Short mmCIF file of C-alpha atoms in Angstrom, two decimals:
data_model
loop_
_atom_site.label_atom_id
_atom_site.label_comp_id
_atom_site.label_asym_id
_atom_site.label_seq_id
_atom_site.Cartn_x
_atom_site.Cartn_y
_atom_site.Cartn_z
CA UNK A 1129 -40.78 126.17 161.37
CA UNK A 1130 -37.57 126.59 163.34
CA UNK A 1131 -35.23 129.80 162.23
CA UNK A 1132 -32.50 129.12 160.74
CA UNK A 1133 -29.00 131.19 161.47
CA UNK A 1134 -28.01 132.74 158.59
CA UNK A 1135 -24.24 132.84 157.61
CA UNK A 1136 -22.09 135.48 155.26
CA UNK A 1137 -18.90 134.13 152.73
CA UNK A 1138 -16.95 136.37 150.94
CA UNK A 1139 -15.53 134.16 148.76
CA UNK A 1140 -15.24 136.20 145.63
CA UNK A 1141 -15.29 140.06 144.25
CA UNK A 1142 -18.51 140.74 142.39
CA UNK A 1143 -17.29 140.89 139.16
CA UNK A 1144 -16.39 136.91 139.68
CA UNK A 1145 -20.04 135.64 139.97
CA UNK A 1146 -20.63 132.78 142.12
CA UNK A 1147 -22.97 130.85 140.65
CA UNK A 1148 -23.24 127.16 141.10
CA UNK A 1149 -23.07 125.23 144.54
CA UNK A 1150 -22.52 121.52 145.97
CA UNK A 1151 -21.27 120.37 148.85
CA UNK A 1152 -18.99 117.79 148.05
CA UNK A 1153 -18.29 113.90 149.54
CA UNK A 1154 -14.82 115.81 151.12
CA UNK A 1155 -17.48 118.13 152.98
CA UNK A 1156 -15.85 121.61 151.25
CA UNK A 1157 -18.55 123.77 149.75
CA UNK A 1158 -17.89 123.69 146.05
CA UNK A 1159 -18.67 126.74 143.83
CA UNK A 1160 -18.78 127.74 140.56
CA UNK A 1161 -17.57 131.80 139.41
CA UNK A 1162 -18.79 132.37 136.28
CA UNK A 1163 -17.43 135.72 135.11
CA UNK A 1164 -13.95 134.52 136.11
CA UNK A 1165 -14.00 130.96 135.00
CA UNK A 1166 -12.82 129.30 138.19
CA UNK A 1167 -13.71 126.48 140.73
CA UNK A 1168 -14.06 127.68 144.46
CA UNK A 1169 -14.48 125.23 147.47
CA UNK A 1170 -15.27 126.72 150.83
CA UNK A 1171 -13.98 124.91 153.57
CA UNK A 1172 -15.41 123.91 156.64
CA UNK A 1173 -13.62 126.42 158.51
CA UNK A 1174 -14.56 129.46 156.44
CA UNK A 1175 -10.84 128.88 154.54
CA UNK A 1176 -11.17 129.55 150.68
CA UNK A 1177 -9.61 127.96 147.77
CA UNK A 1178 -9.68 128.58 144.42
CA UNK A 1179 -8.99 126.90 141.21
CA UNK A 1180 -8.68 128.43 137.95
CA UNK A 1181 -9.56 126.53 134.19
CA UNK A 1182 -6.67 127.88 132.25
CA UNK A 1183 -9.58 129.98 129.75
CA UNK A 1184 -11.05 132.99 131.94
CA UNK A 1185 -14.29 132.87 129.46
CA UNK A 1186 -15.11 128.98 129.94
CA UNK A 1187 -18.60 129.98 131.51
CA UNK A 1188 -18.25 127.54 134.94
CA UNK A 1189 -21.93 127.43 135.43
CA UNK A 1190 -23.59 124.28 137.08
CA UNK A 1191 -21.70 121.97 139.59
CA UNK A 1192 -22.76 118.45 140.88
CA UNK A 1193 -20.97 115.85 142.91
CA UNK A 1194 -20.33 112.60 140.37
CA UNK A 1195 -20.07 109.07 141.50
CA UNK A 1196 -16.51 109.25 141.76
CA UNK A 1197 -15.96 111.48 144.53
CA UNK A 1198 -14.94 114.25 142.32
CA UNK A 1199 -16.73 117.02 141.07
CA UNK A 1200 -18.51 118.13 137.81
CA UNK A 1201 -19.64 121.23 135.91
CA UNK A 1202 -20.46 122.33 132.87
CA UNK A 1203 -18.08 125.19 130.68
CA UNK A 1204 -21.85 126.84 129.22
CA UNK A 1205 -18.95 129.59 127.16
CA UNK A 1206 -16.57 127.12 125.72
CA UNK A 1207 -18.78 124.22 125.02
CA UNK A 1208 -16.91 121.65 127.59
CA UNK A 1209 -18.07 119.67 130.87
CA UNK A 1210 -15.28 120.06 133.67
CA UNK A 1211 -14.43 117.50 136.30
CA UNK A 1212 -12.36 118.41 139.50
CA UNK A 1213 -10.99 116.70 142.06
CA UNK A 1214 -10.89 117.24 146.07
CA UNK A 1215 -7.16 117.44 145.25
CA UNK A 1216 -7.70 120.03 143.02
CA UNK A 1217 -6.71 117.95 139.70
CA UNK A 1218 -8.74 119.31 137.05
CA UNK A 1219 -9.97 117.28 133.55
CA UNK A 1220 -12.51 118.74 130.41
CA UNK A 1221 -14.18 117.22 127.99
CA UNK A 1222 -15.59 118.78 124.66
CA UNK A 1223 -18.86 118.35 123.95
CA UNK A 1224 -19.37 117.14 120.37
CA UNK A 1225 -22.17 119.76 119.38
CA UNK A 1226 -20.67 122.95 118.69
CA UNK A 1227 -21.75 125.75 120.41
CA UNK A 1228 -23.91 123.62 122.72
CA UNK A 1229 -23.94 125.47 125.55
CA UNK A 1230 -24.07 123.01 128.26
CA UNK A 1231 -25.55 124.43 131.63
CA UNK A 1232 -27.28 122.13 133.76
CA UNK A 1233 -25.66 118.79 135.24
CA UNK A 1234 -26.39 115.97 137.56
CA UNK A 1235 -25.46 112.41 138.49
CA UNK A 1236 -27.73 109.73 137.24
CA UNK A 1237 -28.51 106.59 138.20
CA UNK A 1238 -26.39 104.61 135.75
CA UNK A 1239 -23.07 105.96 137.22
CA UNK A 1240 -22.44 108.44 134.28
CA UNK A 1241 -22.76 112.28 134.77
CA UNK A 1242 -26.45 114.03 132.38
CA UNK A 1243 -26.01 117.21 131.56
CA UNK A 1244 -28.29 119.60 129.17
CA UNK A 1245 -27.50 121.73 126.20
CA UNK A 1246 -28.88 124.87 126.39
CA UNK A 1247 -27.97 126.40 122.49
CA UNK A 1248 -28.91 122.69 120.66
CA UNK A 1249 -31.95 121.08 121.87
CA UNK A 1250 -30.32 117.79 123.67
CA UNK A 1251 -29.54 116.39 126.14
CA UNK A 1252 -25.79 114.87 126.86
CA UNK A 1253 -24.50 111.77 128.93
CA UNK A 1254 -20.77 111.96 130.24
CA UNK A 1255 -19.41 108.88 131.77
CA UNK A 1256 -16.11 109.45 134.42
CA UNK A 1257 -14.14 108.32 131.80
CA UNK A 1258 -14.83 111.03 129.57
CA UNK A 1259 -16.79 109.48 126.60
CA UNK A 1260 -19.91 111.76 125.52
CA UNK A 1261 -23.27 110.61 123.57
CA UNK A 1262 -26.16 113.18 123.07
CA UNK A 1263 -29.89 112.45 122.56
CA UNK A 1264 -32.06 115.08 120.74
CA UNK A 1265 -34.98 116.74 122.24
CA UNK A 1266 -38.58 116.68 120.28
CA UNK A 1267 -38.32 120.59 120.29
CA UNK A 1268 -36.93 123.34 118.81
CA UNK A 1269 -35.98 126.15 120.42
CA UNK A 1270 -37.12 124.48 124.42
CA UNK A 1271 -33.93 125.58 125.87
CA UNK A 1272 -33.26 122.44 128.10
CA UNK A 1273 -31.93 124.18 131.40
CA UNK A 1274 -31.43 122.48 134.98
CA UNK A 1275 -31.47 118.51 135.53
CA UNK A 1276 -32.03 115.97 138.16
CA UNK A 1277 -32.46 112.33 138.77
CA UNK A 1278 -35.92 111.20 139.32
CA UNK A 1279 -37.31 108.50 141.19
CA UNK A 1280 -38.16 106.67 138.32
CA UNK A 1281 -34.72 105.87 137.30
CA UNK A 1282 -34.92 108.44 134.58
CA UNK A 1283 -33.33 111.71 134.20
CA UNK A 1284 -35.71 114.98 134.57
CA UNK A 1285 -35.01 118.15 133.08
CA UNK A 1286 -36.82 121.69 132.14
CA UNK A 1287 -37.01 122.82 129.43
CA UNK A 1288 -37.23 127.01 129.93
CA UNK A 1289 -38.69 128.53 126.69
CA UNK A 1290 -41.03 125.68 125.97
CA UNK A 1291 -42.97 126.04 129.52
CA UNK A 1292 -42.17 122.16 129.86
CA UNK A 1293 -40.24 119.18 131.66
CA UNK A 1294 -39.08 116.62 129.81
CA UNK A 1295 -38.15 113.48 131.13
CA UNK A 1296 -35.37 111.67 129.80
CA UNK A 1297 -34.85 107.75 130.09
CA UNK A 1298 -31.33 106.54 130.31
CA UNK A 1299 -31.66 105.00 126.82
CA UNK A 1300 -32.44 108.50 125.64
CA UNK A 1301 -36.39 108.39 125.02
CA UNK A 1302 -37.76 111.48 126.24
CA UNK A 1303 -41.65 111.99 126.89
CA UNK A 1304 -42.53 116.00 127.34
CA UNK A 1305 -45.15 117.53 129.72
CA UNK A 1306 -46.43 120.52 129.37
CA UNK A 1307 -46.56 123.46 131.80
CA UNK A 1308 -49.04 126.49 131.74
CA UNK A 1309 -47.38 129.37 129.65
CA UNK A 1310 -45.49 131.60 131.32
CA UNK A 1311 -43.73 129.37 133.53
CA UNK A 1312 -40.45 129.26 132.63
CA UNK A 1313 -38.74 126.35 134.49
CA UNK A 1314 -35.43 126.49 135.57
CA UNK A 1315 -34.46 124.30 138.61
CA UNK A 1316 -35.63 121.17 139.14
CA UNK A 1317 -35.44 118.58 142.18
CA UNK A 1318 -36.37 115.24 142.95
CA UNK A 1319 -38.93 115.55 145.95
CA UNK A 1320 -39.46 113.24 149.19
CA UNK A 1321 -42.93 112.12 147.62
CA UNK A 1322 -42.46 110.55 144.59
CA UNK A 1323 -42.78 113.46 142.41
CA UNK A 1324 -40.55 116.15 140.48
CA UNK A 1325 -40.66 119.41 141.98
CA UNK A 1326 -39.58 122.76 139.72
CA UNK A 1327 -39.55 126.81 139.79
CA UNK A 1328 -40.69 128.57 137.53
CA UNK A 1329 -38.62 132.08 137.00
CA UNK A 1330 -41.57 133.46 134.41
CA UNK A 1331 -44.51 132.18 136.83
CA UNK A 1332 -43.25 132.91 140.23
CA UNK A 1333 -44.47 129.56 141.70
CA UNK A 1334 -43.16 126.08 142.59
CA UNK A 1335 -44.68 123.56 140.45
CA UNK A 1336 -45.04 119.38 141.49
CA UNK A 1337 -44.90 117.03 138.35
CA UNK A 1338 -45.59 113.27 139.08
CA UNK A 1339 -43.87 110.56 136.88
CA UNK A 1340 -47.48 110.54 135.18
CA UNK A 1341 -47.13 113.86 133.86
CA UNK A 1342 -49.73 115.77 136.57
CA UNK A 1343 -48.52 118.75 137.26
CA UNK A 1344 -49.70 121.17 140.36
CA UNK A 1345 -48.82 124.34 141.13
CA UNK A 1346 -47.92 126.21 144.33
CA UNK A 1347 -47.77 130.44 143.09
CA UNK A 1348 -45.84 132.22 145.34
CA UNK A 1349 -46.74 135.01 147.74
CA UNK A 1350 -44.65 137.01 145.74
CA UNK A 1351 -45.00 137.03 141.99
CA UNK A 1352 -41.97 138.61 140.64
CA UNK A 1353 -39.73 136.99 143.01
CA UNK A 1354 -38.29 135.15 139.69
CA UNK A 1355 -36.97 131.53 141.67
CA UNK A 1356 -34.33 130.23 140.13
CA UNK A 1357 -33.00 127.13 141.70
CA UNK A 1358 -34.56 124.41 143.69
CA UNK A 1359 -33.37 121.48 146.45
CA UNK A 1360 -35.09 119.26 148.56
CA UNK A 1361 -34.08 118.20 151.94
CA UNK A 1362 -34.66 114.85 154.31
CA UNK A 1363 -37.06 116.14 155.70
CA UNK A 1364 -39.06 117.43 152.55
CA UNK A 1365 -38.85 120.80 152.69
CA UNK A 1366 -38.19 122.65 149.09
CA UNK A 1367 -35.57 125.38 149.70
CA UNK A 1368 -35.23 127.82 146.45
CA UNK A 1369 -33.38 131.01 145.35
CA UNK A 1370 -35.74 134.04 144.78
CA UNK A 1371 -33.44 135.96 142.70
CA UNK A 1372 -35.42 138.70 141.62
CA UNK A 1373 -36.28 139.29 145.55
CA UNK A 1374 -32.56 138.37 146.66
CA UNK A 1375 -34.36 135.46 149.38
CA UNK A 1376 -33.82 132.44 149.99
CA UNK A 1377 -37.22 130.79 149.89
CA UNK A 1378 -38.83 127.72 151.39
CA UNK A 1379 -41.88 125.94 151.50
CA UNK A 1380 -42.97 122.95 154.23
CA UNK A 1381 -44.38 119.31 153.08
CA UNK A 1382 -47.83 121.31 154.18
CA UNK A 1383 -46.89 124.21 151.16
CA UNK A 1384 -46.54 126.61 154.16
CA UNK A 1385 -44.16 129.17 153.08
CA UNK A 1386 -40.91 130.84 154.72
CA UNK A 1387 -38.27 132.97 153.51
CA UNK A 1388 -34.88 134.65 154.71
CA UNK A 1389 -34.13 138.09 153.03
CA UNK A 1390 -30.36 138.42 152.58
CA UNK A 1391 -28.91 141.19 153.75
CA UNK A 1392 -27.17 144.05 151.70
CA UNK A 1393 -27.75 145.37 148.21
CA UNK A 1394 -28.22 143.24 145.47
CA UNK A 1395 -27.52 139.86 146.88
CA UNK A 1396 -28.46 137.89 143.26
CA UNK A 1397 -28.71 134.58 144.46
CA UNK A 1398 -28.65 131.46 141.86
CA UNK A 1399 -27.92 128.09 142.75
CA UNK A 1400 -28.59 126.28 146.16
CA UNK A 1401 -27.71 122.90 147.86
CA UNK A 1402 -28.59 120.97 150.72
CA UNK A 1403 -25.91 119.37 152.32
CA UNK A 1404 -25.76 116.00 154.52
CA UNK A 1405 -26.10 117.99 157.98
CA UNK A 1406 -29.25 119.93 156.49
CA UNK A 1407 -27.57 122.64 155.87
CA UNK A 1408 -28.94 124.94 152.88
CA UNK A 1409 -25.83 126.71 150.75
CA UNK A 1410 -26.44 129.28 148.32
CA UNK A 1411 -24.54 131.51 145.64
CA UNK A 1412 -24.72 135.10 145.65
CA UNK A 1413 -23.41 136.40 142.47
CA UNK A 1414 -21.98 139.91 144.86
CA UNK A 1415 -19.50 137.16 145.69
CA UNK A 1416 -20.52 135.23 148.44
CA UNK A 1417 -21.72 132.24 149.37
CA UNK A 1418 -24.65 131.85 152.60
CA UNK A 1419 -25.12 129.01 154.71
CA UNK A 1420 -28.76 128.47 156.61
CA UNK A 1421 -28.21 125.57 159.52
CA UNK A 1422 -30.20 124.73 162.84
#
């Protein structure tokens, strides 16, 4: 595998807490600060912008591009999904469970934003309009985290404290698979074969699920690396944050394994996103954001 160049971002103070990436259709590098409850966007030429929510303890967690050019996160504190615009213009939505805790969020194939709800046990759609419906999960206590689209045309999520993925059809019927205790899934990506691919933070692996349900497992050198977020690229490599090991890690369509040690003390890194050129970004909850390219 080629080396990668990697490159530093201050775009925050520590106790802000980048957390969530995506590159967005403008090209900025959109970000998520947790602790501060604002919206970030790294420019293409290293300039930094930052928006804030108008409620410091909104939780900004997760942050996807939507179908309409803006982007979307989820408030996991004060139980709302965000939507921003490359202009800046900012919208929220409540979501109609209280104390949902909505964390993970993606685009889905029916032009309407899925998100999870971490506190309740379901799953919610948002369409760009606003207008919010919620579908119950078969478990109690699964702790629905991170969410993609699959290749199926169905939604994909795991669910963290159930060792489990669930996937989620657009009409809300959700089938479960089981994944050896332990596990702990948290992100989840839609890979190059046909198949869902997932970390697990308890397990210290990267797991394959096919639409079928089979599920594989790929444990990583490391153990206790504790990966936390996952993304796919063109060319099928599986890029992932080892935030208990402050890496970033990656693994080839052959399951060879790389990885890129960020430098200084306690790096933290969380989510990660591959961007058109290739380009891997990740959050580092010090305050910066990384960028791996060549």
């Amino acid at each position: 595998m080629t080396q990668r160049v990697l490159e530093r971002f201050e775009v925050a103070g520590p106790e802000d807490g980048p957390y969530g990436v995506a590159v967005g259709a403008d090209g900025g590098v959109w970000f998520t600060l947790v602790h501060a409850g604002e919206i970030g966007r790294l420019a293409p030429d290293g300039t930094v912008t930052r928006y804030g929510l108008g409620a410091g303890g909104c939780g900004p967690a997760v942050i996807t591009p939507g179908p309409d050019g803006a982007l979307w996160f989820t408030r996991m504190r004060d139980h709302r999904i965000g939507r921003i615009g490359a202009d800046g213009r900012q919208a929220s939505y409540a979501v109609p469970t209280a104390e949902a805790g909505p964390y993970g969020i993606a685009a889905g194939p029916d032009g309407a934003l899925w998100f999870t709800e971490m506190n309740a046990d379901r799953i919610g759609r948002i369409t760009v309009d606003g207008d919010v419906t919620e579908f119950p999960l078969p478990l109690a206590g699964a702790f629905p985290s991170m969410i993609t689209a699959g290749p199926d045309g169905a939604l994909w999520c795991t669910l963290n404290q159930a060792d489990a993925v669930a996937r989620v059809g657009v009409d809300g019927e959700v089938v479960v698979h089981r994944l050896p205790v332990g596990t702990a899934p948290v992100g989840i990506t839609a890979g190059s074969d046909g198949a869902l691919r997932y970390v697990g933070i308890g397990g210290g692996l990267v797991g394959r699920v096919t639409v079928d349900g089979e599920v594989t497992e790929h444990p990583l050198p490391d153990r206790a690396a504790r990966p936390h977020a996952i993304a796919a690229d063109a060319a099928g490599r599986l890029w992932f944050t080892e935030w208990g090991a402050g890496r970033i890690g990656v693994l080839d369509p052959d399951g060879r394994y790389d990885a890129y040690p960020l430098p200084g003390p306690s790096p933290e890194p969380h989510g990660i996103a591959v961007g058109p050129d290739g380009a891997v970004h990740a959050a580092l909850e010090r305050g910066e954001l990384v960028r791996l390219a060549g």
